[in-house]
Amino acid sequence: MKKNGFNRRKFLFSSAGMALGAACFPLLKAGAAWAPPRGRKRKVALVGTGIRGSSTWGRTLIQRYSDCLEMVGLCDINPKRMAYAKRFMGARCPTFTDFRKMIHETEPDTVIVTTTDCFHAKYICLAMNMGCDVITEKPLATDEKMAQKILDSKRRTGRNLIVTFNYRYGPAAVKIKEILLSKEIGDVTSVDFNYYLDVYHGASYFRRWHGFKQFSGSLLVHKATHHYDLMNWWLDAEPVEVNAIGELRKYGHNGVFRGLRCMTCPHQRKCEFFWDITREQHLMNLYVKAEDEDGYIRDSCVFRNEINIWDTMNVQVQYHNRVTMSYSLNAFMPYEGYVVGFNGTQGRLDARIYHNQPWRTDSLAEFRVTQNFKKTQTFRIKSREGGHWGADRIMQDRIFHGVESDPLGQAASLRDGILSILTGIAARRSIEQERPFKVEELIKI
Ligand SMILES: NC(=O)c1ccc[n+]([C@@H]2O[C@H](COP(=O)([O-])OP(=O)(O)OC[C@H]3O[C@@H](n4cnc5c(N)ncnc54)[C@H](O)[C@@H]3O)[C@@H](O)[C@H]2O)c1
């Protein structure tokens, strides 16, 4: 396939192809993530047809970006889930349980990886080695060995890779970046960053594969990769040393009773975490009706004794530019969002961002900028409509339709993907080995 694929691309780069290309991609401007194939739509294949793959990277792509891309193949280990996901997406392409077969038969330009986290690296490397560019969901990988393999594949093949850090496109995150760049508070010296997951969203991680380090790398990788990436981007910094403490205080073995799953649990009436999946037909179709294929139970008990991730985490990070960060992640809070404070040589920036709150239905960010010896300025901004405060759409428009320029440097590279997971992996190792962990002990970029 590789040989034919390259030959075909070379042919399409000829003058006829170039003319057709200009007509087909009027929206693609300079600064796009990468140039489109000349003379035809980008051929995209997707691996991992769960909730994220079938919605944000499946149905949305087909409905919104068919002007420039064509979904040519779907792959998943669960054929029943994949069959339903295909109908849900409105896709007309073939489906595969064998990834290599999909690449050989459909010859995609780009592979989108939306599997369980621990399999991202495998598919990223396979796709690159078979001549494809890659768009991958976060986290890039769940341990340092996988990260090294991805780096090696990228060096060997030269293929493009985008890590979809949608949080960089949220209005509050952008505002923080702009304030820091303006130097209103001078140079940042240290940061206090506290992230809160609530008893709905936070608990959902403990019902699913995310509750196991071997699948998710723990919430320090799966979830905090977003937060560490934001911090690397906000501060224009790279992590050097990490020291962390982690505890499991609410879920897992802490429960006073437990069942296998909510649907059949004898404790339904007294459990505050009871969640009735039968009320959500889409999830019934995607997961419950496909259970007999892979045994994956989507409404597992949050109090399973086997859960081995933490729900209460504190992490200290030192960055290469002498900034330090004190970070916490708590997964059973009454509301969701984050509080971040940047201490600068000329003042302080405080931001409180609430996502799901009992007292408001919308998402809100409150800012306070205080320059030393001056009055405080306060203001609020609201989120946009759409997935992740409107961020998903902005990011996808940029990836598929291109942008004039990227003044804030929001497009995330392989390096950004690796740096963001290294903080989480080092934090995990620090907790396990009860010592500070240097990032260079993990990998050399
Ligand atoms: N950026 C974001 O805001 C965001 C939001 C949600 C999820 N995600 C990411 O998207 C990915 C998918 O999450 P999800 O919630 O859809 O999970 P999910 O469990 O619903 O879907 C994962 C899919 O991968 C399939 N799969 C598992 N192992 C596989 C393998 N070896 N080969 C092929 N397919 C395999 C499963 O059968 C399932 O269909 C995760 O990496 C997650 O971190 C990102």
Short mmCIF file of C-alpha atoms in Angstrom, two decimals, residues 16-349:
data_model
loop_
_atom_site.label_atom_id
_atom_site.label_comp_id
_atom_site.label_asym_id
_atom_site.label_seq_id
_atom_site.Cartn_x
_atom_site.Cartn_y
_atom_site.Cartn_z
CA ALA A 16 -3.94 18.60 -13.34
CA GLY A 17 -4.07 17.69 -9.68
CA MET A 18 -2.87 21.11 -8.61
CA ALA A 19 -5.58 22.89 -10.58
CA LEU A 20 -8.28 20.67 -9.12
CA GLY A 21 -6.77 21.18 -5.67
CA ALA A 22 -7.17 24.93 -5.87
CA ALA A 23 -10.84 24.52 -6.80
CA CYS A 24 -11.61 21.96 -4.11
CA PHE A 25 -9.99 23.76 -1.17
CA PRO A 26 -10.96 27.42 -1.45
CA LEU A 27 -11.23 27.62 2.34
CA LEU A 28 -7.75 26.33 3.03
CA LYS A 29 -5.52 29.25 3.82
CA ALA A 30 -1.86 29.63 4.64
CA GLY A 31 -0.94 28.31 8.06
CA ALA A 32 -3.08 25.18 7.87
CA ALA A 33 -1.96 22.30 10.04
CA TRP A 34 -0.68 20.66 6.88
CA ALA A 35 -1.42 21.03 3.20
CA PRO A 36 -4.33 18.99 1.77
CA PRO A 37 -3.73 16.33 -0.86
CA ARG A 38 -3.84 18.03 -4.23
CA GLY A 39 -6.91 17.52 -6.38
CA ARG A 40 -9.06 15.51 -4.03
CA LYS A 41 -10.49 15.37 -0.57
CA ARG A 42 -8.37 14.18 2.37
CA LYS A 43 -9.01 10.47 2.98
CA VAL A 44 -9.53 9.92 6.68
CA ALA A 45 -9.76 6.65 8.63
CA LEU A 46 -10.76 6.44 12.28
CA VAL A 47 -9.72 3.88 14.91
CA GLY A 48 -11.80 3.71 18.10
CA THR A 49 -15.52 4.20 17.51
CA GLY A 50 -16.61 4.92 21.09
CA ILE A 51 -18.40 8.06 22.25
CA ARG A 52 -15.63 10.53 21.33
CA GLY A 53 -14.69 8.84 18.06
CA SER A 54 -18.25 8.47 16.80
CA SER A 55 -19.35 11.99 17.78
CA THR A 56 -16.60 14.66 17.65
CA TRP A 57 -14.37 12.81 15.18
CA GLY A 58 -17.10 10.86 13.34
CA ARG A 59 -20.51 12.42 12.95
CA THR A 60 -19.22 15.99 13.27
CA LEU A 61 -16.51 15.48 10.67
CA ILE A 62 -18.94 13.95 8.20
CA GLN A 63 -21.59 16.63 8.76
CA ARG A 64 -19.29 19.65 8.87
CA TYR A 65 -16.12 18.95 6.88
CA SER A 66 -17.26 16.85 3.93
CA ASP A 67 -16.15 19.72 1.69
CA CYS A 68 -12.54 18.73 2.33
CA LEU A 69 -12.49 15.19 3.72
CA GLU A 70 -13.93 11.77 3.13
CA MET A 71 -14.27 9.08 5.82
CA VAL A 72 -12.86 5.96 4.14
CA GLY A 73 -12.67 3.42 6.98
CA LEU A 74 -13.61 2.69 10.58
CA CYS A 75 -11.81 0.31 12.90
CA ASP A 76 -12.62 -1.00 16.38
CA ILE A 77 -12.13 -4.25 18.27
CA ASN A 78 -15.88 -4.34 19.00
CA PRO A 79 -17.82 -4.96 15.75
CA LYS A 80 -21.24 -4.37 17.34
CA ARG A 81 -20.24 -0.98 18.74
CA MET A 82 -18.66 -0.10 15.42
CA ALA A 83 -21.80 -1.07 13.44
CA TYR A 84 -23.98 1.16 15.62
CA ALA A 85 -21.38 3.97 15.56
CA LYS A 86 -21.30 3.82 11.77
CA ARG A 87 -25.10 4.30 11.57
CA PHE A 88 -24.93 7.08 14.16
CA MET A 89 -22.20 8.89 12.20
CA GLY A 90 -23.98 8.51 8.87
CA ALA A 91 -20.79 6.97 7.44
CA ARG A 92 -20.84 4.91 4.24
CA CYS A 93 -17.34 3.46 4.47
CA PRO A 94 -16.27 -0.13 5.23
CA THR A 95 -15.55 -1.25 8.79
CA PHE A 96 -12.60 -3.33 10.04
CA THR A 97 -11.48 -5.09 13.18
CA ASP A 98 -7.95 -5.36 11.71
CA PHE A 99 -6.18 -1.97 11.56
CA ARG A 100 -3.49 -2.99 9.05
CA LYS A 101 -6.15 -4.38 6.70
CA MET A 102 -8.03 -1.08 6.90
CA ILE A 103 -4.92 0.90 5.95
CA HIS A 104 -4.03 -1.49 3.11
CA GLU A 105 -7.52 -1.48 1.64
CA THR A 106 -8.59 2.15 2.15
CA GLU A 107 -5.25 3.99 1.76
CA PRO A 108 -6.05 6.94 4.04
CA ASP A 109 -3.98 10.13 4.11
CA THR A 110 -4.76 10.64 7.77
CA VAL A 111 -5.63 8.32 10.64
CA ILE A 112 -7.61 9.66 13.61
CA VAL A 113 -6.88 7.80 16.86
CA THR A 114 -9.68 7.76 19.46
CA THR A 115 -9.20 4.42 21.20
CA THR A 116 -8.69 3.72 24.89
CA ASP A 117 -5.63 5.80 25.90
CA CYS A 118 -3.12 2.95 26.30
CA PHE A 119 -3.52 1.97 22.62
CA HIS A 120 -2.91 5.44 21.14
CA ALA A 121 0.83 4.88 20.77
CA LYS A 122 0.40 1.54 18.99
CA TYR A 123 -1.89 3.04 16.33
CA ILE A 124 0.06 6.28 15.99
CA CYS A 125 3.24 4.30 15.23
CA LEU A 126 1.51 1.83 12.93
CA ALA A 127 -0.20 4.61 10.98
CA MET A 128 3.02 6.61 10.55
CA ASN A 129 4.98 3.51 9.57
CA MET A 130 2.33 2.75 6.93
CA GLY A 131 2.67 6.24 5.41
CA CYS A 132 -0.18 8.14 7.08
CA ASP A 133 -0.40 11.42 8.96
CA VAL A 134 -2.05 11.20 12.37
CA ILE A 135 -4.52 13.20 14.42
CA THR A 136 -4.69 11.76 17.92
CA GLU A 137 -6.84 12.39 20.93
CA LYS A 138 -5.04 13.16 24.16
CA PRO A 139 -3.14 11.76 25.92
CA LEU A 140 -0.49 11.07 23.31
CA ALA A 141 0.57 7.96 25.27
CA THR A 142 0.32 6.62 28.81
CA ASP A 143 3.96 5.88 29.58
CA GLU A 144 7.45 6.99 28.62
CA LYS A 145 8.31 3.91 26.55
CA MET A 146 5.33 4.53 24.30
CA ALA A 147 6.29 8.20 24.02
CA GLN A 148 9.79 7.16 22.92
CA LYS A 149 8.38 4.82 20.25
CA ILE A 150 6.24 7.64 18.87
CA LEU A 151 9.26 9.96 18.73
CA ASP A 152 11.27 7.28 16.92
CA SER A 153 8.46 6.65 14.40
CA LYS A 154 8.09 10.35 13.73
CA ARG A 155 11.86 10.73 13.17
CA ARG A 156 11.97 7.70 10.88
CA THR A 157 8.90 8.47 8.78
CA GLY A 158 8.64 12.27 8.88
CA ARG A 159 4.85 12.00 9.01
CA ASN A 160 2.76 14.77 10.57
CA LEU A 161 1.07 14.40 13.92
CA ILE A 162 -1.45 16.63 15.68
CA VAL A 163 -2.46 16.16 19.32
CA THR A 164 -5.96 17.55 19.77
CA PHE A 165 -5.53 19.83 22.77
CA ASN A 166 -8.96 21.41 22.53
CA TYR A 167 -8.58 23.17 25.91
CA ARG A 168 -6.17 25.63 24.26
CA TYR A 169 -9.12 27.00 22.27
CA GLY A 170 -11.52 27.63 25.19
CA PRO A 171 -12.26 31.38 25.65
CA ALA A 172 -10.97 31.46 29.25
CA ALA A 173 -7.69 29.71 28.36
CA VAL A 174 -7.15 32.14 25.48
CA LYS A 175 -7.82 35.15 27.72
CA ILE A 176 -5.23 33.90 30.24
CA LYS A 177 -2.65 33.49 27.48
CA GLU A 178 -3.34 37.02 26.21
CA ILE A 179 -3.01 38.57 29.67
CA LEU A 180 0.26 36.75 30.34
CA LEU A 181 1.64 37.78 26.94
CA SER A 182 0.72 41.43 27.64
CA LYS A 183 3.13 41.33 30.63
CA GLU A 184 0.61 43.29 32.73
CA ILE A 185 1.71 41.22 35.72
CA GLY A 186 5.36 41.14 34.63
CA ASP A 187 7.19 37.81 34.44
CA VAL A 188 5.43 34.86 36.06
CA THR A 189 7.42 33.36 38.92
CA SER A 190 4.96 30.81 40.36
CA VAL A 191 1.45 29.42 39.80
CA ASP A 192 -1.32 28.01 42.01
CA PHE A 193 -3.56 25.74 39.91
CA ASN A 194 -6.45 23.72 41.37
CA TYR A 195 -8.71 21.62 39.18
CA TYR A 196 -12.05 20.25 40.39
CA LEU A 197 -13.94 17.33 38.85
CA ASP A 198 -17.45 16.94 40.17
CA VAL A 199 -19.44 14.01 41.53
CA TYR A 200 -20.95 13.40 38.05
CA HIS A 201 -18.12 13.88 35.56
CA GLY A 202 -15.42 13.01 38.10
CA ALA A 203 -17.28 9.87 39.17
CA SER A 204 -17.69 8.81 35.52
CA TYR A 205 -13.95 8.10 35.30
CA PHE A 206 -14.30 5.53 38.08
CA ARG A 207 -17.13 3.72 36.23
CA ARG A 208 -15.02 3.17 33.10
CA TRP A 209 -11.60 1.91 31.96
CA HIS A 210 -10.17 5.21 33.18
CA GLY A 211 -10.18 3.77 36.73
CA PHE A 212 -7.14 1.62 35.88
CA LYS A 213 -3.60 2.95 35.48
CA GLN A 214 -2.84 0.31 32.87
CA PHE A 215 -5.51 1.79 30.55
CA SER A 216 -5.49 5.52 31.33
CA GLY A 217 -2.14 6.12 33.03
CA SER A 218 -4.29 7.50 35.92
CA LEU A 219 -6.05 10.88 35.95
CA LEU A 220 -2.60 12.48 36.23
CA VAL A 221 -2.10 11.45 32.61
CA HIS A 222 -5.58 10.98 31.16
CA LYS A 223 -7.08 14.20 32.53
CA ALA A 224 -4.19 16.33 33.74
CA THR A 225 -2.47 16.11 30.33
CA HIS A 226 -4.89 18.93 29.36
CA HIS A 227 -3.89 20.99 32.39
CA TYR A 228 -0.15 20.42 32.03
CA ASP A 229 -0.38 21.28 28.36
CA LEU A 230 -2.22 24.49 29.18
CA MET A 231 0.48 25.38 31.69
CA ASN A 232 3.34 24.60 29.27
CA TRP A 233 1.59 26.77 26.67
CA TRP A 234 0.61 29.60 29.02
CA LEU A 235 4.11 29.83 30.51
CA ASP A 236 6.01 28.88 27.37
CA ALA A 237 7.83 26.46 29.64
CA GLU A 238 9.00 22.87 29.84
CA PRO A 239 8.74 20.76 33.00
CA VAL A 240 12.02 19.77 34.65
CA GLU A 241 11.18 18.17 37.99
CA VAL A 242 7.97 16.83 39.53
CA ASN A 243 7.06 15.86 43.08
CA ALA A 244 3.62 14.40 43.81
CA ILE A 245 1.31 12.84 46.37
CA GLY A 246 -1.77 10.81 45.44
CA GLU A 247 -4.54 9.19 47.47
CA LEU A 248 -7.76 7.31 46.76
CA ARG A 249 -10.15 8.77 49.35
CA LYS A 250 -13.70 8.44 47.99
CA TYR A 251 -14.08 5.83 45.26
CA GLY A 252 -12.81 2.23 44.91
CA HIS A 253 -12.11 0.44 48.19
CA ASN A 254 -13.54 3.39 50.19
CA GLY A 255 -17.14 2.39 49.45
CA VAL A 256 -19.05 0.79 52.33
CA PHE A 257 -20.98 -1.36 49.84
CA ARG A 258 -20.46 -2.23 46.20
CA GLY A 259 -21.94 -4.09 43.26
CA LEU A 260 -20.76 -5.13 39.82
CA ARG A 261 -22.66 -2.42 37.97
CA CYS A 262 -25.40 0.14 38.56
CA MET A 263 -27.92 -1.57 36.26
CA THR A 264 -28.16 -4.68 38.42
CA CYS A 265 -26.97 -3.32 41.77
CA PRO A 266 -28.90 -4.28 44.93
CA HIS A 267 -27.79 -0.96 46.51
CA GLN A 268 -29.37 1.29 43.87
CA ARG A 269 -31.75 3.08 46.25
CA LYS A 270 -29.16 4.03 48.84
CA CYS A 271 -26.14 4.73 46.60
CA GLU A 272 -25.57 8.43 45.87
CA PHE A 273 -23.55 7.45 42.80
CA PHE A 274 -26.33 5.31 41.26
CA TRP A 275 -26.45 6.13 37.55
CA ASP A 276 -29.22 4.73 35.34
CA ILE A 277 -27.66 4.07 31.94
CA THR A 278 -30.97 2.58 30.68
CA ARG A 279 -32.30 6.16 30.44
CA GLU A 280 -29.71 7.02 27.80
CA GLN A 281 -30.58 5.16 24.62
CA HIS A 282 -27.45 6.27 22.76
CA LEU A 283 -25.21 4.80 25.47
CA MET A 284 -27.32 1.63 25.60
CA ASN A 285 -26.74 1.16 21.87
CA LEU A 286 -23.08 2.04 21.95
CA TYR A 287 -22.07 0.05 25.03
CA VAL A 288 -24.68 -2.18 26.67
CA LYS A 289 -25.84 -3.80 23.44
CA ALA A 290 -22.21 -4.45 22.46
CA GLU A 291 -21.12 -5.87 25.82
CA ASP A 292 -21.16 -9.50 24.76
CA GLU A 293 -18.33 -8.79 22.28
CA ASP A 294 -15.70 -7.48 24.71
CA GLY A 295 -17.20 -7.60 28.21
CA TYR A 296 -16.81 -3.83 28.64
CA ILE A 297 -19.34 -2.59 31.22
CA ARG A 298 -19.96 1.13 30.89
CA ASP A 299 -21.83 1.56 34.21
CA SER A 300 -19.40 -0.33 36.46
CA CYS A 301 -19.45 0.31 40.21
CA VAL A 302 -17.38 3.33 41.30
CA PHE A 303 -16.52 1.36 44.44
CA ARG A 304 -14.83 -1.58 42.73
CA ASN A 305 -11.99 -2.80 44.91
CA GLU A 306 -9.70 -3.14 41.87
CA ILE A 307 -9.71 0.58 41.01
CA ASN A 308 -6.05 1.63 41.18
CA ILE A 309 -6.01 5.33 40.26
CA TRP A 310 -6.09 8.28 42.68
CA ASP A 311 -8.95 10.73 43.21
CA THR A 312 -6.97 13.23 45.32
CA MET A 313 -3.69 14.47 43.86
CA ASN A 314 -1.16 17.20 44.65
CA VAL A 315 1.73 17.91 42.32
CA GLN A 316 4.60 20.39 42.41
CA VAL A 317 6.36 21.16 39.15
CA GLN A 318 9.54 23.09 38.42
CA TYR A 319 9.88 24.48 34.90
CA HIS A 320 13.02 25.21 32.90
CA ASN A 321 12.46 28.99 33.25
CA ARG A 322 12.44 28.83 37.08
CA VAL A 323 8.65 29.08 37.33
CA THR A 324 7.15 26.71 39.89
CA MET A 325 3.59 25.35 39.95
CA SER A 326 1.54 23.94 42.77
CA TYR A 327 -1.27 21.85 41.22
CA SER A 328 -4.10 19.80 42.65
CA LEU A 329 -6.76 17.56 41.08
CA ASN A 330 -9.76 16.40 43.08
CA ALA A 331 -12.39 14.12 41.55
CA PHE A 332 -15.43 14.24 43.86
CA MET A 333 -16.26 17.92 44.19
CA PRO A 334 -19.82 19.40 44.24
CA TYR A 335 -19.01 21.52 41.18
CA GLU A 336 -16.51 21.47 38.35
CA GLY A 337 -13.92 23.91 37.06
CA TYR A 338 -10.61 25.42 38.05
CA VAL A 339 -8.99 28.19 39.99
CA VAL A 340 -5.63 29.43 38.78
CA GLY A 341 -3.44 32.22 40.12
CA PHE A 342 -0.30 33.51 38.41
CA ASN A 343 2.14 35.35 40.65
CA GLY A 344 4.20 37.79 38.60
CA THR A 345 7.01 40.25 39.24
CA GLN A 346 4.55 43.12 38.67
CA GLY A 347 1.27 41.71 39.98
CA ARG A 348 -1.11 38.76 40.06
CA LEU A 349 -3.70 37.25 37.75
#
